[in-house]
Structure formats: structure tokens, C-alpha cells
Short mmCIF file of C-alpha atoms in Angstrom, two decimals:
data_model
loop_
_atom_site.label_atom_id
_atom_site.label_comp_id
_atom_site.label_asym_id
_atom_site.label_seq_id
_atom_site.Cartn_x
_atom_site.Cartn_y
_atom_site.Cartn_z
CA UNK H 1 24.34 -0.56 15.53
CA UNK H 2 21.78 -0.35 12.71
CA UNK H 3 18.51 1.36 13.53
CA UNK H 4 15.73 2.73 11.38
CA UNK H 5 15.79 6.54 11.29
CA UNK H 6 13.10 8.20 13.42
CA UNK H 7 11.11 11.19 12.26
CA UNK H 8 10.85 14.15 14.59
CA UNK H 9 7.11 13.62 15.16
CA UNK H 10 4.89 10.63 14.35
CA UNK H 11 1.16 10.03 14.70
CA UNK H 12 0.19 7.01 16.81
CA UNK H 13 -3.10 5.24 16.16
CA UNK H 14 -4.40 2.56 18.51
CA UNK H 15 -4.25 -1.00 17.20
CA UNK H 16 -7.03 -3.55 17.59
CA UNK H 17 -6.87 -7.15 16.40
CA UNK H 18 -9.41 -9.94 15.93
CA UNK H 19 -9.50 -13.09 13.84
CA UNK H 20 -12.95 -13.28 12.18
CA UNK H 21 -14.07 -15.81 9.60
CA UNK H 22 -13.75 -14.90 5.94
CA UNK H 23 -16.21 -12.10 5.23
CA UNK H 24 -19.03 -13.19 2.93
CA UNK H 25 -20.17 -9.63 2.30
CA UNK H 26 -18.53 -6.24 2.10
CA UNK H 27 -19.40 -4.14 5.17
CA UNK H 28 -17.92 -1.09 3.44
CA UNK H 29 -20.03 -1.40 0.29
CA UNK H 30 -21.59 1.93 -0.61
CA UNK H 31 -24.48 2.31 -3.03
CA UNK H 32 -23.96 4.94 -5.73
CA UNK H 33 -26.15 7.96 -5.20
CA UNK H 34 -26.40 11.65 -4.56
CA UNK H 35 -24.12 12.91 -1.81
CA UNK H 36 -24.71 16.20 -0.04
CA UNK H 37 -22.02 18.78 -0.68
CA UNK H 38 -21.06 20.91 2.33
CA UNK H 39 -20.25 23.84 0.04
CA UNK H 40 -23.86 24.16 -1.10
CA UNK H 41 -25.71 26.88 0.82
CA UNK H 42 -28.94 27.11 -1.19
CA UNK H 43 -32.23 25.27 -0.76
CA UNK H 44 -31.93 21.57 -1.61
CA UNK H 45 -34.46 19.91 -3.90
CA UNK H 46 -35.37 16.30 -4.64
CA UNK H 47 -32.83 14.39 -6.74
CA UNK H 48 -33.74 11.20 -8.64
CA UNK H 49 -32.02 7.97 -7.53
CA UNK H 50 -30.03 7.73 -10.76
CA UNK H 51 -27.57 10.08 -12.48
CA UNK H 52 -29.68 11.20 -15.45
CA UNK H 53 -29.72 14.76 -14.12
CA UNK H 54 -26.15 16.01 -14.21
CA UNK H 55 -26.86 18.97 -11.99
CA UNK H 56 -28.63 18.38 -8.69
CA UNK H 57 -28.41 21.44 -6.43
CA UNK H 58 -26.93 20.59 -3.07
CA UNK H 59 -25.51 17.22 -4.07
CA UNK H 60 -23.23 15.40 -6.47
CA UNK H 61 -23.57 11.94 -7.96
CA UNK H 62 -21.08 9.66 -6.20
CA UNK H 63 -20.10 6.79 -8.47
CA UNK H 64 -18.83 4.20 -5.98
CA UNK H 65 -17.65 1.52 -8.44
CA UNK H 66 -13.93 2.08 -7.83
CA UNK H 67 -14.39 2.46 -4.09
CA UNK H 68 -16.41 -0.75 -3.81
CA UNK H 69 -13.86 -2.67 -5.87
CA UNK H 70 -11.12 -1.49 -3.53
CA UNK H 71 -13.00 -2.24 -0.33
CA UNK H 72 -14.11 -5.67 -1.60
CA UNK H 73 -10.49 -6.54 -2.30
CA UNK H 74 -9.66 -5.53 1.27
CA UNK H 75 -12.45 -7.70 2.68
CA UNK H 76 -11.34 -10.68 0.57
CA UNK H 77 -7.58 -10.41 0.96
CA UNK H 78 -6.86 -8.44 4.15
CA UNK H 79 -9.29 -10.30 6.39
CA UNK H 80 -7.18 -10.36 9.55
CA UNK H 81 -6.97 -14.08 10.14
CA UNK H 82 -4.41 -16.88 10.45
CA UNK H 83 -4.27 -19.26 7.47
CA UNK H 84 -2.42 -22.56 7.14
CA UNK H 85 -0.82 -22.45 3.69
CA UNK H 86 1.35 -25.58 3.83
CA UNK H 87 1.70 -28.69 6.00
CA UNK H 88 4.08 -31.61 5.54
CA UNK H 89 2.07 -34.75 4.65
CA UNK H 90 1.84 -37.21 7.57
CA UNK H 91 4.06 -40.27 7.62
CA UNK H 92 2.26 -43.62 7.18
CA UNK H 93 0.41 -44.60 10.32
CA UNK H 94 0.84 -41.18 11.98
CA UNK H 95 -2.07 -39.95 14.07
CA UNK H 96 -3.02 -36.29 14.55
CA UNK H 97 -1.31 -34.56 17.45
CA UNK H 98 -3.45 -31.44 17.59
CA UNK H 99 -6.80 -29.96 16.57
CA UNK H 100 -6.68 -26.20 15.95
CA UNK H 101 -9.37 -23.70 17.06
CA UNK H 102 -11.18 -24.14 13.71
CA UNK H 103 -11.41 -27.92 14.17
CA UNK H 104 -8.66 -28.87 11.70
CA UNK H 105 -6.39 -31.79 12.58
CA UNK H 106 -2.60 -31.43 12.41
CA UNK H 107 0.36 -33.80 12.40
CA UNK H 108 3.61 -33.03 14.19
CA UNK H 109 6.25 -35.01 12.28
CA UNK H 110 7.04 -32.26 9.76
CA UNK H 111 6.71 -28.50 9.42
CA UNK H 112 3.90 -26.02 8.67
CA UNK H 113 3.63 -22.54 7.20
CA UNK H 114 1.03 -20.04 8.39
CA UNK H 115 0.26 -16.47 7.35
CA UNK H 116 -1.38 -13.70 9.34
CA UNK H 117 -3.35 -11.80 6.70
CA UNK H 118 -3.40 -8.05 6.90
CA UNK H 119 -4.36 -7.16 10.44
CA UNK H 120 -1.47 -4.68 10.41
CA UNK H 121 0.43 -2.84 7.65
CA UNK H 122 1.71 -6.18 6.31
CA UNK H 123 1.32 -9.93 6.69
CA UNK H 124 3.43 -12.00 9.06
CA UNK H 125 4.52 -15.46 7.89
CA UNK H 126 5.26 -18.23 10.39
CA UNK H 127 7.35 -21.27 9.44
CA UNK H 128 7.25 -23.72 12.32
CA UNK H 129 8.36 -27.20 13.35
CA UNK H 130 7.24 -28.77 16.59
CA UNK H 131 10.06 -27.18 18.56
CA UNK H 132 11.22 -24.09 16.63
CA UNK H 133 9.86 -21.36 14.39
CA UNK H 134 10.92 -18.65 11.92
CA UNK H 135 9.14 -15.33 11.31
CA UNK H 136 9.09 -13.53 7.93
CA UNK H 137 8.09 -9.89 8.38
CA UNK H 138 7.36 -8.43 11.79
CA UNK H 139 3.97 -6.70 11.54
CA UNK H 140 4.75 -3.00 11.37
CA UNK H 141 5.18 -1.13 14.64
CA UNK H 142 5.52 -2.47 18.18
CA UNK H 143 1.77 -2.34 18.88
CA UNK H 144 0.68 -4.07 15.69
CA UNK H 145 3.46 -6.68 15.93
CA UNK H 146 2.53 -7.35 19.54
CA UNK H 147 -1.09 -7.94 18.59
CA UNK H 148 -0.14 -10.38 15.82
CA UNK H 149 2.22 -12.21 18.16
CA UNK H 150 -0.51 -12.48 20.80
CA UNK H 151 -2.99 -13.90 18.27
CA UNK H 152 -0.47 -16.46 17.00
CA UNK H 153 0.40 -17.57 20.52
CA UNK H 154 -3.32 -17.85 21.31
CA UNK H 155 -3.90 -19.90 18.14
CA UNK H 156 -1.36 -22.49 19.31
CA UNK H 157 -2.35 -22.37 22.98
CA UNK H 158 -3.84 -25.90 22.91
CA UNK H 159 -0.97 -27.44 20.92
CA UNK H 160 1.13 -30.06 22.78
CA UNK H 161 4.10 -27.73 22.28
CA UNK H 162 2.68 -24.23 22.44
CA UNK H 163 4.28 -21.59 20.24
CA UNK H 164 5.38 -19.73 23.36
CA UNK H 165 7.47 -22.75 24.36
CA UNK H 166 9.13 -23.19 20.96
CA UNK H 167 12.46 -21.59 20.10
CA UNK H 168 12.44 -18.51 17.89
CA UNK H 169 15.15 -19.52 15.45
CA UNK H 170 15.14 -16.47 13.20
CA UNK H 171 13.47 -13.38 11.78
CA UNK H 172 13.62 -12.53 8.06
CA UNK H 173 13.31 -8.90 6.98
CA UNK H 174 11.68 -9.00 3.49
CA UNK H 175 12.81 -5.44 2.73
CA UNK H 176 14.13 -2.28 4.37
CA UNK H 177 10.63 -0.85 4.69
CA UNK H 178 8.84 0.06 7.94
CA UNK H 179 5.78 -2.12 7.28
CA UNK H 180 8.12 -5.13 7.32
CA UNK H 181 10.85 -4.35 9.85
CA UNK H 182 9.08 -2.18 12.42
CA UNK H 183 8.04 -4.29 15.36
CA UNK H 184 10.78 -6.92 15.10
CA UNK H 185 12.00 -6.17 18.61
CA UNK H 186 8.59 -7.32 19.85
CA UNK H 187 9.39 -10.80 18.58
CA UNK H 188 13.04 -10.95 19.62
CA UNK H 189 12.87 -9.28 23.05
CA UNK H 190 14.16 -11.56 25.79
CA UNK H 191 15.22 -14.26 23.33
CA UNK H 192 18.88 -15.14 22.94
CA UNK H 193 20.73 -16.17 19.79
CA UNK H 194 18.00 -15.20 17.31
CA UNK H 195 19.22 -14.81 13.75
CA UNK H 196 17.87 -11.64 12.12
CA UNK H 197 18.39 -11.90 8.36
CA UNK H 198 18.46 -8.98 5.92
CA UNK H 199 19.73 -8.39 2.40
CA UNK H 200 23.29 -7.10 2.08
CA UNK H 201 22.05 -3.64 1.05
CA UNK H 202 19.81 -3.26 4.13
CA UNK H 203 22.16 -0.99 6.09
CA UNK H 204 22.82 1.30 3.11
CA UNK H 205 19.07 1.58 2.46
CA UNK H 206 18.46 2.82 6.01
CA UNK H 207 21.43 5.18 5.81
CA UNK H 208 20.04 6.65 2.60
CA UNK H 209 16.76 7.38 4.39
CA UNK H 210 18.38 9.31 7.22
CA UNK H 211 18.81 12.47 5.16
CA UNK H 212 15.09 12.60 4.36
CA UNK H 213 13.53 10.79 7.28
CA UNK H 214 10.93 13.47 8.12
CA UNK H 215 9.62 13.81 4.56
CA UNK H 216 9.67 10.03 3.95
CA UNK H 217 7.71 9.52 7.14
CA UNK H 218 5.15 12.14 6.11
CA UNK H 219 4.71 10.60 2.67
CA UNK H 220 4.29 7.13 4.14
CA UNK H 221 1.73 8.36 6.66
CA UNK H 222 -0.24 10.08 3.90
CA UNK H 223 -0.03 7.16 1.45
CA UNK H 224 -1.00 4.59 4.09
CA UNK H 225 -3.70 6.80 5.60
CA UNK H 226 -2.43 7.57 9.10
CA UNK H 227 -5.12 10.21 9.66
CA UNK H 228 -8.51 9.17 8.22
CA UNK H 229 -10.71 6.73 10.09
CA UNK H 230 -11.48 3.32 8.62
CA UNK H 231 -14.76 3.26 6.67
CA UNK H 232 -16.65 4.18 3.51
CA UNK H 233 -15.73 7.88 3.77
CA UNK H 234 -12.19 7.27 5.01
CA UNK H 235 -9.49 4.71 4.27
CA UNK H 236 -10.79 1.37 3.07
CA UNK H 237 -8.18 -0.33 1.01
CA UNK H 238 -5.15 -2.43 0.33
CA UNK H 239 -2.00 -0.65 1.30
CA UNK H 240 -3.73 1.24 4.10
CA UNK H 241 -2.54 0.96 7.67
CA UNK H 242 -5.74 -0.43 9.12
CA UNK H 243 -5.77 0.54 12.81
CA UNK H 244 -1.99 0.17 12.83
CA UNK H 245 0.18 2.37 15.00
CA UNK H 246 2.63 4.03 12.62
CA UNK H 247 5.13 4.47 15.37
CA UNK H 248 8.72 3.23 15.06
CA UNK H 249 10.01 0.82 17.71
CA UNK H 250 12.20 2.19 20.43
CA UNK H 251 14.77 -0.53 19.67
CA UNK H 252 14.63 -2.21 16.28
CA UNK H 253 15.94 -5.74 15.96
CA UNK H 254 19.43 -5.40 14.51
CA UNK H 255 20.29 -7.78 11.64
CA UNK H 256 22.83 -10.43 12.56
CA UNK H 257 23.38 -11.74 9.02
CA UNK H 258 23.45 -9.89 5.70
CA UNK H 259 22.56 -11.97 2.65
CA UNK H 260 24.30 -11.20 -0.67
CA UNK H 261 23.66 -14.50 -2.51
CA UNK H 262 21.11 -17.28 -2.18
CA UNK H 263 21.72 -18.70 1.29
CA UNK H 264 20.16 -21.74 2.98
CA UNK H 265 19.33 -21.74 6.68
CA UNK H 266 18.20 -24.77 8.64
CA UNK H 267 15.17 -24.82 10.92
CA UNK H 268 14.98 -27.88 13.17
CA UNK H 269 13.92 -30.28 14.60
CA UNK H 270 12.67 -31.80 12.32
CA UNK H 271 14.99 -30.28 9.74
CA UNK H 272 13.60 -27.95 7.06
CA UNK H 273 15.75 -25.86 4.72
CA UNK H 274 14.74 -22.26 4.07
CA UNK H 275 16.50 -20.38 1.28
CA UNK H 276 16.96 -16.60 1.48
CA UNK H 277 17.34 -14.99 -1.95
CA UNK H 278 18.18 -11.30 -2.53
CA UNK H 279 16.66 -9.97 -5.76
CA UNK H 280 18.51 -6.71 -6.37
CA UNK H 281 15.12 -5.11 -7.10
CA UNK H 282 15.62 -2.37 -4.54
CA UNK H 283 14.78 -1.55 -0.90
CA UNK H 284 16.97 -4.50 0.18
CA UNK H 285 14.41 -6.98 -1.14
CA UNK H 286 14.85 -10.50 0.28
CA UNK H 287 12.79 -13.53 -0.79
CA UNK H 288 12.11 -16.55 1.43
CA UNK H 289 11.81 -19.87 -0.42
CA UNK H 290 11.13 -23.30 1.07
CA UNK H 291 12.11 -25.96 -1.50
CA UNK H 292 10.39 -28.86 0.29
CA UNK H 293 7.08 -27.00 0.09
CA UNK H 294 7.78 -25.21 -3.22
CA UNK H 295 6.58 -22.14 -1.31
CA UNK H 296 7.76 -18.57 -1.89
CA UNK H 297 7.30 -15.53 0.35
CA UNK H 298 7.74 -12.64 -2.06
CA UNK H 299 7.20 -9.28 -0.40
CA UNK H 300 4.84 -7.10 -2.43
CA UNK H 301 5.13 -9.06 -5.69
CA UNK H 302 2.18 -10.92 -7.14
CA UNK H 303 -0.74 -9.23 -5.35
CA UNK H 304 -1.72 -6.27 -7.55
CA UNK H 305 -0.16 -3.87 -10.06
CA UNK H 306 3.52 -3.51 -9.07
CA UNK H 307 4.01 -0.25 -7.21
CA UNK H 308 7.34 0.52 -8.83
CA UNK H 309 6.41 4.20 -9.04
CA UNK H 310 5.30 4.46 -5.41
CA UNK H 311 4.49 7.82 -3.82
CA UNK H 312 5.42 6.46 -0.36
CA UNK H 313 9.18 6.23 -0.82
CA UNK H 314 11.91 6.22 -3.47
CA UNK H 315 10.56 4.29 -6.49
CA UNK H 316 12.07 0.99 -7.57
CA UNK H 317 13.46 0.63 -11.08
CA UNK H 318 10.76 -0.80 -13.35
CA UNK H 319 13.41 -2.76 -15.26
CA UNK H 320 14.76 -4.21 -12.00
CA UNK H 321 11.21 -5.23 -11.07
CA UNK H 322 10.81 -6.93 -14.46
CA UNK H 323 14.05 -8.84 -13.91
CA UNK H 324 12.91 -9.91 -10.43
CA UNK H 325 9.62 -11.23 -11.80
CA UNK H 326 11.55 -13.28 -14.35
CA UNK H 327 13.60 -14.77 -11.49
CA UNK H 328 10.37 -15.71 -9.72
CA UNK H 329 8.98 -17.27 -12.88
CA UNK H 330 12.05 -19.46 -13.23
CA UNK H 331 11.81 -20.45 -9.56
CA UNK H 332 8.32 -21.82 -10.38
CA UNK H 333 6.84 -22.10 -6.86
CA UNK H 334 3.59 -23.97 -6.20
CA UNK H 335 2.55 -21.55 -3.45
CA UNK H 336 3.01 -17.76 -3.40
CA UNK H 337 2.64 -15.94 -0.08
CA UNK H 338 2.86 -12.16 -0.50
CA UNK H 339 3.33 -9.74 2.38
CA UNK H 340 0.15 -7.97 1.28
CA UNK H 341 -3.05 -9.96 0.74
CA UNK H 342 -3.82 -13.66 0.57
CA UNK H 343 -1.75 -16.55 -0.81
CA UNK H 344 -2.01 -18.05 -4.29
CA UNK H 345 -1.95 -21.85 -4.47
CA UNK H 346 -1.14 -23.90 -7.58
CA UNK H 347 1.83 -23.64 -9.91
CA UNK H 348 -0.24 -22.49 -12.89
CA UNK H 349 -2.04 -19.79 -10.90
CA UNK H 350 1.23 -18.50 -9.44
CA UNK H 351 2.91 -18.51 -12.85
CA UNK H 352 0.00 -16.62 -14.39
CA UNK H 353 0.46 -13.83 -11.85
CA UNK H 354 4.18 -13.45 -12.54
CA UNK H 355 3.70 -13.58 -16.32
CA UNK H 356 0.88 -11.02 -16.30
CA UNK H 357 2.75 -8.60 -14.05
CA UNK H 358 5.90 -8.83 -16.12
CA UNK H 359 3.91 -8.32 -19.36
CA UNK H 360 2.21 -5.24 -17.91
CA UNK H 361 5.49 -3.67 -16.81
CA UNK H 362 7.15 -4.43 -20.14
CA UNK H 363 4.21 -2.87 -22.00
CA UNK H 364 4.26 0.31 -19.89
CA UNK H 365 8.04 0.61 -20.10
CA UNK H 366 8.28 0.04 -23.85
CA UNK H 367 5.31 2.24 -24.71
CA UNK H 368 6.64 5.05 -22.49
CA UNK H 369 10.04 4.92 -24.17
CA UNK H 370 8.46 4.77 -27.62
CA UNK H 371 6.40 7.91 -27.03
CA UNK H 372 9.29 9.69 -25.30
CA UNK H 373 11.55 8.89 -28.23
CA UNK H 374 8.96 10.48 -30.52
CA UNK H 375 9.24 13.72 -28.54
CA UNK H 376 5.94 13.40 -26.66
CA UNK H 377 5.91 15.47 -23.45
CA UNK H 378 5.69 13.49 -20.23
CA UNK H 379 2.20 14.70 -19.25
CA UNK H 380 0.82 13.57 -22.60
CA UNK H 381 2.49 10.17 -22.21
CA UNK H 382 0.94 9.80 -18.76
CA UNK H 383 -2.52 10.49 -20.20
CA UNK H 384 -2.06 8.19 -23.21
CA UNK H 385 -0.90 4.86 -21.77
CA UNK H 386 -3.27 2.12 -20.65
CA UNK H 387 -2.94 -1.65 -20.44
CA UNK H 388 -3.83 -3.71 -23.52
CA UNK H 389 -7.17 -5.48 -23.52
CA UNK H 390 -5.72 -8.91 -22.72
CA UNK H 391 -4.19 -7.56 -19.49
CA UNK H 392 -6.72 -4.98 -18.36
CA UNK H 393 -8.93 -6.15 -15.51
CA UNK H 394 -6.72 -9.02 -14.32
CA UNK H 395 -6.79 -9.21 -10.49
CA UNK H 396 -3.00 -9.11 -10.14
CA UNK H 397 -2.96 -5.87 -12.17
CA UNK H 398 -5.59 -3.90 -10.26
CA UNK H 399 -4.37 -0.39 -9.41
CA UNK H 400 -5.07 -0.72 -5.69
CA UNK H 401 -1.76 0.86 -4.59
CA UNK H 402 0.36 1.96 -7.55
CA UNK H 403 -1.10 3.15 -10.84
CA UNK H 404 -0.22 3.13 -14.54
CA UNK H 405 0.59 6.89 -14.43
CA UNK H 406 2.99 6.23 -11.52
CA UNK H 407 4.79 3.59 -13.59
CA UNK H 408 4.99 5.87 -16.63
CA UNK H 409 6.57 8.67 -14.61
CA UNK H 410 8.98 6.25 -12.97
CA UNK H 411 10.14 4.86 -16.33
CA UNK H 412 10.49 8.33 -17.84
CA UNK H 413 12.48 9.73 -14.92
CA UNK H 414 14.66 6.64 -14.73
CA UNK H 415 15.65 6.91 -18.40
CA UNK H 416 15.45 10.66 -19.14
CA UNK H 417 15.64 12.37 -15.76
CA UNK H 418 13.35 14.99 -14.23
CA UNK H 419 12.75 17.13 -17.34
CA UNK H 420 9.45 16.22 -18.99
CA UNK H 421 10.10 18.13 -22.20
CA UNK H 422 7.86 21.19 -21.69
CA UNK H 423 9.77 24.52 -21.70
CA UNK H 424 7.67 25.85 -18.82
CA UNK H 425 9.36 23.25 -16.60
CA UNK H 426 12.63 25.14 -17.12
CA UNK H 427 11.30 28.32 -15.53
CA UNK H 428 12.73 29.35 -12.16
CA UNK H 429 10.15 31.90 -10.98
CA UNK H 430 6.82 30.10 -11.47
CA UNK H 431 6.46 28.84 -7.93
CA UNK H 432 3.12 27.46 -6.76
CA UNK H 433 2.38 30.80 -5.10
CA UNK H 434 3.31 32.77 -8.23
CA UNK H 435 1.01 30.58 -10.32
CA UNK H 436 -1.79 31.24 -7.83
CA UNK H 437 -1.17 34.98 -8.13
CA UNK H 438 -1.35 34.69 -11.93
CA UNK H 439 -4.72 32.88 -11.69
CA UNK H 440 -6.06 35.54 -9.34
CA UNK H 441 -4.96 38.18 -11.84
CA UNK H 442 -6.62 36.37 -14.74
CA UNK H 443 -9.82 35.97 -12.72
CA UNK H 444 -9.78 39.67 -11.88
CA UNK H 445 -9.73 39.24 -8.13
CA UNK H 446 -9.68 36.61 -5.41
CA UNK H 447 -13.45 36.67 -4.96
CA UNK H 448 -13.93 35.59 -8.57
CA UNK H 449 -11.32 32.83 -8.42
CA UNK H 450 -12.77 31.44 -5.20
CA UNK H 451 -16.30 31.56 -6.63
CA UNK H 452 -15.18 29.75 -9.77
CA UNK H 453 -13.42 27.11 -7.70
CA UNK H 454 -16.54 26.58 -5.58
CA UNK H 455 -18.80 26.35 -8.63
CA UNK H 456 -16.40 23.94 -10.33
CA UNK H 457 -16.38 21.71 -7.25
CA UNK H 458 -20.18 21.76 -6.90
CA UNK H 459 -20.62 20.93 -10.59
CA UNK H 460 -17.96 18.20 -10.77
CA UNK H 461 -19.44 14.77 -11.51
CA UNK H 462 -16.40 13.11 -13.11
CA UNK H 463 -12.77 12.73 -12.08
CA UNK H 464 -11.63 15.15 -14.80
CA UNK H 465 -14.08 17.78 -13.54
CA UNK H 466 -13.10 17.16 -9.91
CA UNK H 467 -9.41 17.53 -10.76
CA UNK H 468 -10.13 20.81 -12.55
CA UNK H 469 -11.89 22.03 -9.41
CA UNK H 470 -8.92 20.85 -7.35
CA UNK H 471 -6.56 22.87 -9.55
CA UNK H 472 -8.56 26.07 -9.00
CA UNK H 473 -9.15 25.40 -5.32
CA UNK H 474 -5.50 24.68 -4.56
CA UNK H 475 -4.51 28.00 -6.16
CA UNK H 476 -7.16 29.87 -4.18
CA UNK H 477 -6.01 28.20 -0.97
CA UNK H 478 -2.35 28.97 -1.58
CA UNK H 479 -3.14 32.65 -2.33
CA UNK H 480 -5.32 32.93 0.76
CA UNK H 481 -2.75 31.26 2.98
CA UNK H 482 0.24 33.32 1.85
CA UNK H 483 -1.19 36.63 0.58
CA UNK H 484 -4.65 37.42 1.92
CA UNK H 485 -5.66 35.40 4.95
CA UNK H 486 -9.13 36.99 5.10
CA UNK H 487 -10.14 34.39 2.50
CA UNK H 488 -8.47 31.46 4.26
CA UNK H 489 -11.53 29.94 5.93
CA UNK H 490 -13.55 29.82 2.70
CA UNK H 491 -10.59 28.75 0.58
CA UNK H 492 -9.75 25.93 2.99
CA UNK H 493 -13.34 24.65 2.86
CA UNK H 494 -13.37 24.59 -0.95
CA UNK H 495 -9.93 23.00 -1.22
CA UNK H 496 -10.69 20.33 1.39
CA UNK H 497 -13.96 19.38 -0.32
CA UNK H 498 -12.25 19.20 -3.73
CA UNK H 499 -9.59 16.92 -2.23
CA UNK H 500 -12.24 14.61 -0.78
CA UNK H 501 -14.26 14.52 -3.98
CA UNK H 502 -11.16 13.51 -5.97
CA UNK H 503 -10.28 10.93 -3.28
CA UNK H 504 -13.67 9.22 -3.44
CA UNK H 505 -13.28 8.61 -7.18
CA UNK H 506 -9.95 6.79 -6.91
CA UNK H 507 -9.13 3.12 -7.40
CA UNK H 508 -5.74 3.40 -5.66
CA UNK H 509 -5.75 3.29 -1.87
CA UNK H 510 -2.53 5.33 -1.81
CA UNK H 511 -3.95 8.11 -3.99
CA UNK H 512 -7.21 8.11 -2.04
CA UNK H 513 -5.41 8.23 1.30
CA UNK H 514 -3.05 10.99 0.21
CA UNK H 515 -5.92 13.30 -0.79
CA UNK H 516 -7.87 12.55 2.41
CA UNK H 517 -4.81 13.20 4.57
CA UNK H 518 -4.09 16.47 2.76
CA UNK H 519 -7.65 17.59 3.48
CA UNK H 520 -7.15 16.82 7.17
CA UNK H 521 -3.80 18.62 7.12
CA UNK H 522 -5.12 21.92 5.76
CA UNK H 523 -8.00 21.73 8.24
CA UNK H 524 -5.46 21.46 11.07
CA UNK H 525 -6.07 17.81 12.00
CA UNK H 526 -2.74 16.39 10.73
CA UNK H 527 0.74 17.76 10.35
#
């Protein structure tokens, strides 16, 4: 039996689901302005409503541009609704058989493809004929999957053949990742002879995770924001588990077929061929392609900057991702349905996404190798590489989950290993605690280091300044935690505030969430 490894302890968050109309405005938009700093203990004074005064006692200027861009993307793409993305044209003389809840007329002679957009950690794609249906992705956790299933059944409740009366013909697992395969048992429970399709490497991927299941679970919870609440000061973005219960199913749906080469399966009646295509990109990636609709369900490809250097699990080879994008380009679909965000319709628009993503990855890979070959240390390479002007700012290259620095590190480590080139990396005694002790010694005493960390945090108005404060605060916290606990309360407060200040300046939901979760962890609200 193949089951996803369970961590020793997992945080459950209640799931709620609704299907609103497309949001016209961003309810999480936050005006830039001065934000009170909890570390400030002096008398506050009036601050002008613009950042021309760099120092405003008691507050810091919160530039919300990145945050608003991230939350707007979430509102636009992860809007928790059911979309029809393809319908077979009616035969001549055919009359509509059904009017959906939105008032749209449907014909029943062919097949349709729907997508549930982002009400859980990932989308769920429904391919359905009048009497049978296929699910791609399961929803992520029993609770979230159950909510999506309920909404889909409700959507078809007035159809002549309700979804609940149709035969579940199969479930496709787009990858061996919890946001895709958790919750599958919710769909398959009580249903006989359901094909569960996974890539041939699926079992080995899960087996590889077993040795590190606790740490992988922690990293995923932090990256997807299992602790912070949803909102302007919490998690707001793509790649976040919005109200999703990050709890593994008690009994995962076990794959019944492992796909090693492009394999057609038949959904009927009426007959529609669905091709399952393994990419070899990593994480047991499995594409779903419907030739008759020229429609491709492509996991996490095509939405935003490829997260090949993810902090949530083992990174995927950047070169393998480039090769996979070339395969997609050659497939030339008219409709792209990702498992994160909304669909892209039109062959030219889909092609543009694949071409831009491949060009970005090639640029980062080649530039990283060029600088590495010149002897440039890894940290300097990370700081030096950006996208060229013709690619920067494209929607499919926004750094909403992964980032350019993540990609650079992934390329470097893939080609040259862990050593970044700096001799200090070869030391064996400079632990995090030892470095903290060195900083305390340089400062003269712990009081001075903690004061400098607090002042640096209060003065920080830019990301570089906030990260400098984070560096000092993390050292003070580590020293207080492990050497002199009399400072722990104050050090925790400074470190937590530095983490939040850095988080609020991020464009990446994963980076933002990780910092916010770490702040909750040191305050005792997360493990």
C-alpha cells in the first residue's frame, strides 16, 4: 500500500468555502503609510502622510506596493469559484439541456471541463460527460477536498444528470505533493473501480519523503502560512493555504495505475480521450491533455515565476523545468489550466507564457553559471542577478511564490554543490550560537547588542535595513534563548517585530509566510 508519510504533529485550520462572483476590487488593499511599531516606548508625535521624513518616532513607513500586488493577484486568480473552461460545440439542431446557476445554457451531447479556482491549496479540475467524470487534483486535505466536492455537486444539482449520479471514472494526481494528492479519498470513498493515475515515480517520491517527513511538513506549513490569519497583516497571497486544513487524510487514495509514457484513457459516454503525460521534471509531475479541446492541465507551470528553488520541499532541477516548458511549447495547447490560479485561453497567450518562463529560467541559469565560472561567490551572484528588461514585469514571471534568488541558489547547488566559495563556509565551529556570542562580544555586552538591534528595527524603512535589523535581532534572540534567558522576553519581541517588518516588504507569499510563521513560533503560537 502507498500512503503519504504523516508528520508527528500537524496544525489543523478550519476550512470555509463559498463561490462569489469575480472580485472587482481588492478587499486586502492597504494604503501606504506610517505604521505604529510595538517596540517604540517613547511619546509619539504627528507624522506626515508621505515618506519625506525618514525618521518618525513611534512608527515606520510601510510601503505596501509589493503586498498590494500580491493580494490583487490573489483576488484576480484565486477567487474561489467554478469556471467553465471548455465545452464541446453543440451538434446542429441540438437544444440546451441545462441552465447553470449563473444562467448559462449547456448542451449535453459532448463533454465539458470546469476548474475550481483556489478555494483550497490548489485548483480542482473536472472533466465531465453526461454520465461520467474525471478529477485532476483533489483539493488538499480531507476538509478542503470535501468542501470543493460539495460545491461542485451543488453546482450541478439542477442538471438532468446530477454530478452525484454520474460515475467517477478516475482521479489524476498531478504530482506527489500534498496540495494535489491530499483529500483524494474524499472523492473515491464508497466508489468502486475508480482509476487513480500517478506518474511512475510517484511511489519513490513518497518513499524519499519518509526520512524527512517532520521537517518537510514544517517547511510546507511555514511556506504556505499554516499559522497566520488571512488578511492585510497576515497571509494574503498565491501559494498560501487560504483557510485550508493542512491535515493529511487518514486514508489516501492509492494509485491504481503508474504512468511512465504518454498514455490515453477514455472517458465515456460520449467518448473523450484524455492523455496523461509524465514530464520527468520532478515530484512525479503528470500532465493531463485533452486533444479534442486542445486543453492542458499543467500543475504549477505557467502561472508565475517557476518555483524551481522552492523552500517548501526539495527543489526541482532548473534544467529539467526548462526541458518541460519546451515540451509544453511543442504541445501547443489552446487552453492552459494550471493547478494554481486562473486559466489562460488562446494559443498565442498560452505560448507567450511558456516562452517567457523558459527564457527567464535560461537567463538565470546561464548568468549564474557564467558568474560562478568567473569565481564569484554564491552570495554575490544571488545579489547580482535580475531579469532582463524585456522579461521583467511580465505577469507569468511575478515572484509570488519562488524568487530569482531561489533559482540562483538552486542552479548553483545543482551544478557545484553546497559550497558557495567563501572560506568561512568551511569552518566547523561557527554555529549560529557561536556567531551570536561573537556579536555579543563585539558589542561589549548583551544589553548593547539588544539595544542596537531594537534601534536598527525602529529605524528600518527599506528591506535592506530591515534585514540588517533581522540579522542583529536573530543573534540577540539566539544568545538570550541559549545563554542568558533573562533577556529572552525583550529579545523575542525585537526578533518577532523584525521578522514581521521583513515579511511585510516581500513580494513572495512563501517568503512572507515563512517570516510570519517564524514570528509566531518564537512567541509560542506555532511549533
